[in-house]
XYZ file of C-alpha atoms in Angstrom:
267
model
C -22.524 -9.160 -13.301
C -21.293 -10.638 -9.869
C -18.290 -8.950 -8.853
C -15.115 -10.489 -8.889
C -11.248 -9.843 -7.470
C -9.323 -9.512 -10.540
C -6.069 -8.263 -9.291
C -4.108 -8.699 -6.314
C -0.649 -6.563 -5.147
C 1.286 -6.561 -1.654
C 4.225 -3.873 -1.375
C 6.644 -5.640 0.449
C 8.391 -1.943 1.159
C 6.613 0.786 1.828
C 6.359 3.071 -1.049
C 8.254 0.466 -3.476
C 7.435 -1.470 -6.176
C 4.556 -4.028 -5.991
C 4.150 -7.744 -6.426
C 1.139 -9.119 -7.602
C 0.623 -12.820 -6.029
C -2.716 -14.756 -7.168
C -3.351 -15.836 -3.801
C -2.342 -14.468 -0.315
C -3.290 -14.800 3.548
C -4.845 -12.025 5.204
C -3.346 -11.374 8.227
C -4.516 -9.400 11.100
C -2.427 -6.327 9.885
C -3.084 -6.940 6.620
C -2.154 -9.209 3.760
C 0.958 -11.147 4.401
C 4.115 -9.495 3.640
C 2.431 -6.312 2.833
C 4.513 -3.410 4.121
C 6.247 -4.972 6.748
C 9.578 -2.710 5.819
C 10.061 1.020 5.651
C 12.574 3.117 4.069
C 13.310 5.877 6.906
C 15.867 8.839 7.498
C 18.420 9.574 9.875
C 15.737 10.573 12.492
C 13.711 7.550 11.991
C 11.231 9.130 10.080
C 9.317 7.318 6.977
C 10.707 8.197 3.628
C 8.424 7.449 0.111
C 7.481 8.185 -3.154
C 5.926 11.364 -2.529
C 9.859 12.941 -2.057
C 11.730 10.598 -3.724
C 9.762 9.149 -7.452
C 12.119 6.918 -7.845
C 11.331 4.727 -5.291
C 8.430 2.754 -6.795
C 11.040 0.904 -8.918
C 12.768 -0.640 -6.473
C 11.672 -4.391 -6.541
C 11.563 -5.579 -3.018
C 11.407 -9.715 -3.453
C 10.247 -11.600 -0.640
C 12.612 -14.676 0.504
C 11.921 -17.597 2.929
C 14.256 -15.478 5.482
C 14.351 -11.890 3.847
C 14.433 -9.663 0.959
C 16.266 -9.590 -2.554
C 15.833 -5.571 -3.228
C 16.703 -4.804 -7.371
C 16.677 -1.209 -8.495
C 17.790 0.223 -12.359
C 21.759 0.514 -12.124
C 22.391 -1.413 -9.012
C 23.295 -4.792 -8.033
C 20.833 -7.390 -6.433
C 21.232 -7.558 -2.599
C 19.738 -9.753 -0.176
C 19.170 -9.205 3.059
C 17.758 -11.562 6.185
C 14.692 -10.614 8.081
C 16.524 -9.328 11.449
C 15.979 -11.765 14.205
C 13.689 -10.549 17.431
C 16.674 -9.991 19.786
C 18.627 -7.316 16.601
C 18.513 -3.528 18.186
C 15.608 -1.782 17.449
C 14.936 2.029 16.322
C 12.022 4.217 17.167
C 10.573 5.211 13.921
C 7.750 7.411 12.572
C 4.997 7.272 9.844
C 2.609 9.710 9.795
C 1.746 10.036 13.357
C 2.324 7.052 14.705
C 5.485 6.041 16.558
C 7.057 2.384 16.017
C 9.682 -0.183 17.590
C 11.313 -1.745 14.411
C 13.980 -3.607 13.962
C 16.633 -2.212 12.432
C 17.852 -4.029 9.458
C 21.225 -4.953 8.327
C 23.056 -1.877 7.739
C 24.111 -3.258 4.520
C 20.703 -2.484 3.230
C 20.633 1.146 4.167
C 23.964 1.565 2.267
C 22.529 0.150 -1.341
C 19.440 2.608 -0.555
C 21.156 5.320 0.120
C 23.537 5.238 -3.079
C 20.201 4.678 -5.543
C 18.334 7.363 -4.158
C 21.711 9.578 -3.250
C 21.006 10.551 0.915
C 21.463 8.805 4.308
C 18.796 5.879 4.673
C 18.037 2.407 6.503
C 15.846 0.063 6.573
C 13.649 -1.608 9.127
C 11.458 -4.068 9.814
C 8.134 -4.417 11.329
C 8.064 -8.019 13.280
C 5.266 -8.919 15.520
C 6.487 -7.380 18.720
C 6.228 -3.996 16.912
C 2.704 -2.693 17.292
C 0.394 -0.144 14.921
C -2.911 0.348 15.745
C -5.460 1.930 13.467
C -7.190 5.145 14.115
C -9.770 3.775 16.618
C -12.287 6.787 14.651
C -12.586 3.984 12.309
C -11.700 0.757 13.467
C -12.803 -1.706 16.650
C -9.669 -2.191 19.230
C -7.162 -4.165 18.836
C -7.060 -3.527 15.309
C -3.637 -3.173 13.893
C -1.845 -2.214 10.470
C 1.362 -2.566 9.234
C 3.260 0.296 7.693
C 0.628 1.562 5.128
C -0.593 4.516 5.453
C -3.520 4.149 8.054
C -5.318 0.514 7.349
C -4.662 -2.563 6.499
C -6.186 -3.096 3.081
C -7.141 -1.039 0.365
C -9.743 -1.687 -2.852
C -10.467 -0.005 -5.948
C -13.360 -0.768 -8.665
C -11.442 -1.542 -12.102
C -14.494 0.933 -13.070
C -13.011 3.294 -11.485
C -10.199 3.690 -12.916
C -11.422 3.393 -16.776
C -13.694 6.006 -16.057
C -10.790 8.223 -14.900
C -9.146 7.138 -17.292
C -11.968 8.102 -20.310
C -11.149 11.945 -19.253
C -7.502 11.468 -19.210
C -5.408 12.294 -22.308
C -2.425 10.258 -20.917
C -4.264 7.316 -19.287
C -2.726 5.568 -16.340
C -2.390 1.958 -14.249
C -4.069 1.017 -11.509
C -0.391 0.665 -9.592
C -0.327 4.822 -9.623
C -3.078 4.264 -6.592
C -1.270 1.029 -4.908
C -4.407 -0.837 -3.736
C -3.973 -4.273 -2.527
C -7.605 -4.890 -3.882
C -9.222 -4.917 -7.292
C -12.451 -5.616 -8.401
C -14.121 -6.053 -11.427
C -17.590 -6.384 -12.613
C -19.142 -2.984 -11.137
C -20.146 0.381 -11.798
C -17.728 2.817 -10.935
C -16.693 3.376 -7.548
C -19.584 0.953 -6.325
C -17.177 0.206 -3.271
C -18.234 3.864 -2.239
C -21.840 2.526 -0.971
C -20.352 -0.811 0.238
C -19.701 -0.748 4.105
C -18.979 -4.949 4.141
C -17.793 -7.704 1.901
C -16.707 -10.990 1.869
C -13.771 -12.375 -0.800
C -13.011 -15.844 -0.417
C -12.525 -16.716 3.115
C -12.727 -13.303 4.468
C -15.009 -10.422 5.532
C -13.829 -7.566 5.380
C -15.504 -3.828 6.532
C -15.082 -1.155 4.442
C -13.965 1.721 7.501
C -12.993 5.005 5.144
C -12.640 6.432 1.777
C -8.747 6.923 0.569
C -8.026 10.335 0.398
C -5.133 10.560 -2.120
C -2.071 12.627 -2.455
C 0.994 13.710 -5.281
C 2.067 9.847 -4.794
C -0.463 9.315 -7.363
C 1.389 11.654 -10.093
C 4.052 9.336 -9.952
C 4.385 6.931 -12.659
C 5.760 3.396 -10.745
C 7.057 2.004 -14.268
C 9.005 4.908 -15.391
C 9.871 6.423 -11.407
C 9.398 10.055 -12.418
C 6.115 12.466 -11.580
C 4.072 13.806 -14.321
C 4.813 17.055 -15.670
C 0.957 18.085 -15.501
C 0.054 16.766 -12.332
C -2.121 14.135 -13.290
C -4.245 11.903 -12.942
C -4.787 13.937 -9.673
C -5.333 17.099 -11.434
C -8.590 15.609 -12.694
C -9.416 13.718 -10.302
C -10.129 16.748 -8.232
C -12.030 18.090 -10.476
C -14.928 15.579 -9.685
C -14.135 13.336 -6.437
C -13.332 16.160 -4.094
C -14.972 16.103 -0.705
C -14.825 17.894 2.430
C -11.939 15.168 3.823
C -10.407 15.254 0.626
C -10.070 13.788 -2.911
C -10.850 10.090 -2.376
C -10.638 7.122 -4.982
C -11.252 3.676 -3.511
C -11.772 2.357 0.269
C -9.693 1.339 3.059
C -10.514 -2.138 4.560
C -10.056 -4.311 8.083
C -10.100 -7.700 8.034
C -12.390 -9.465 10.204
C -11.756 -13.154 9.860
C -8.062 -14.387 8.541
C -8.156 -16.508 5.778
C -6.858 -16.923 2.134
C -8.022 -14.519 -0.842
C -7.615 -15.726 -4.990
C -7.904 -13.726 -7.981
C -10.930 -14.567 -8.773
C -12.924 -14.844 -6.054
C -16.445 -13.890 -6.210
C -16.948 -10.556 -4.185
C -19.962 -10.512 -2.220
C -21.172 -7.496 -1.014
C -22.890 -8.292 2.653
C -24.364 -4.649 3.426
């Protein structure tokens, strides 16, 4: 069977909810409006899931000029994109250091009464600069505010098969991949090192090592109990970097991507 992309999912804010458009532009940081806002503390540093579950459900919309954000128990609030000349604010995730815009402070206010501390929000625009960790990419490459690369896929197989030794099964959207293909074995993205989809090729740079962001559920915004599925998953996808499930990806052409586009795997 020829593989295919069968889903696709941006995160408009880092560690929130996803949208799941059936076409988007990739973009030299990755696909367009993917992570290009950040949840981040009084000392500018990144905020997410991993502390606070109940971030995955708050529905970040993408507007012509902004964001509608929606969370359980709070009003709608929109917010504009800040414009280039708005102050900016040094902030951190992971490693890396950042000039964002700051965003209305409006929007840190509705934040920080769902998830109860001091927050804003900010915005990367294209004066603000990432670049990858040149281990694994070619310079010049950039990323947005994910965790290390622009793109990230994941073998539908590879999560049934998961899935076939969990007693609780889960979604796809507990490992936020931008990328999903069907029609292969399991994990078959672990021996692919390029593909094209659509318009694009993409290489395939690293394996995702994964974290307790997977343990929490996005619909329900709590973590499991039992710490799974990553409990299991280490019990067969450890390796010396970590436990990995699916690949991180750079873009080397821009172009459009469709569900269901044939996925062709170039080496």
């Amino acid at each position: 069977m020829q593989p295919t992309l069968s889903a696709l999912y941006i995160y408009p804010v880092k560690s929130c909810a996803a949208v799941a458009p059936q076409q988007i532009d990739v973009q030299p940081r990755g696909l367009a409006q993917d992570r290009r806002w950040m949840i981040v503390d009084d000392k500018g540093k990144f905020v997410t899931g991993r502390l606070y579950a109940r971030m995955p459900l708050i529905c970040a919309t993408p507007l012509a000029q902004g964001l509608r954000l929606e969370a359980p128990g709070m009003p709608a609030l929109e917010i504009a994109t800040p414009a280039p000349t708005a102050a900016r604010l040094s902030v951190e995730v992971w490693k890396n250091q950042v000039d964002a815009l700051r965003a209305d402070a409006a929007a840190g206010a509705w934040l920080g009464r769902y998830l109860g501390t001091s927050l804003h929000l900010v915005h990367m625009d294209d004066a603000a600069h990432r670049a990858v960790n040149p281990d694994y990419g070619q310079p010049g490459d950039e990323v947005s505010f994910a965790d290390g690369y622009p793109q990230l896929l994941i073998s539908q197989a590879a999560l049934e098969q998961l899935n076939q030794r969990l007693a609780n099964p889960v979604g796809m959207l507990n490992f936020r991949p931008n990328l999903v293909v069907a029609g292969t074995a399991p994990h078959a993205e672990d021996d692919w090192k390029r593909v094209r989809i659509g318009e694009v090729e993409f290489d395939l740079v690293k394996p995702c090592t994964r974290c307790i962001f997977t343990t929490v559920d996005p619909l329900r915004g709590e973590r499991s109990s039992d710490g799974e599925p990553l409990k299991t998953l280490t019990s067969y996808r450890r390796t010396p970097s970590g436990v990995t499930f699916g690949q991180n990806l750079i873009a080397r052409n821009l172009g459009t991507v469709r569900v269901g586009d044939t996925v062709h795997v170039l080496a």
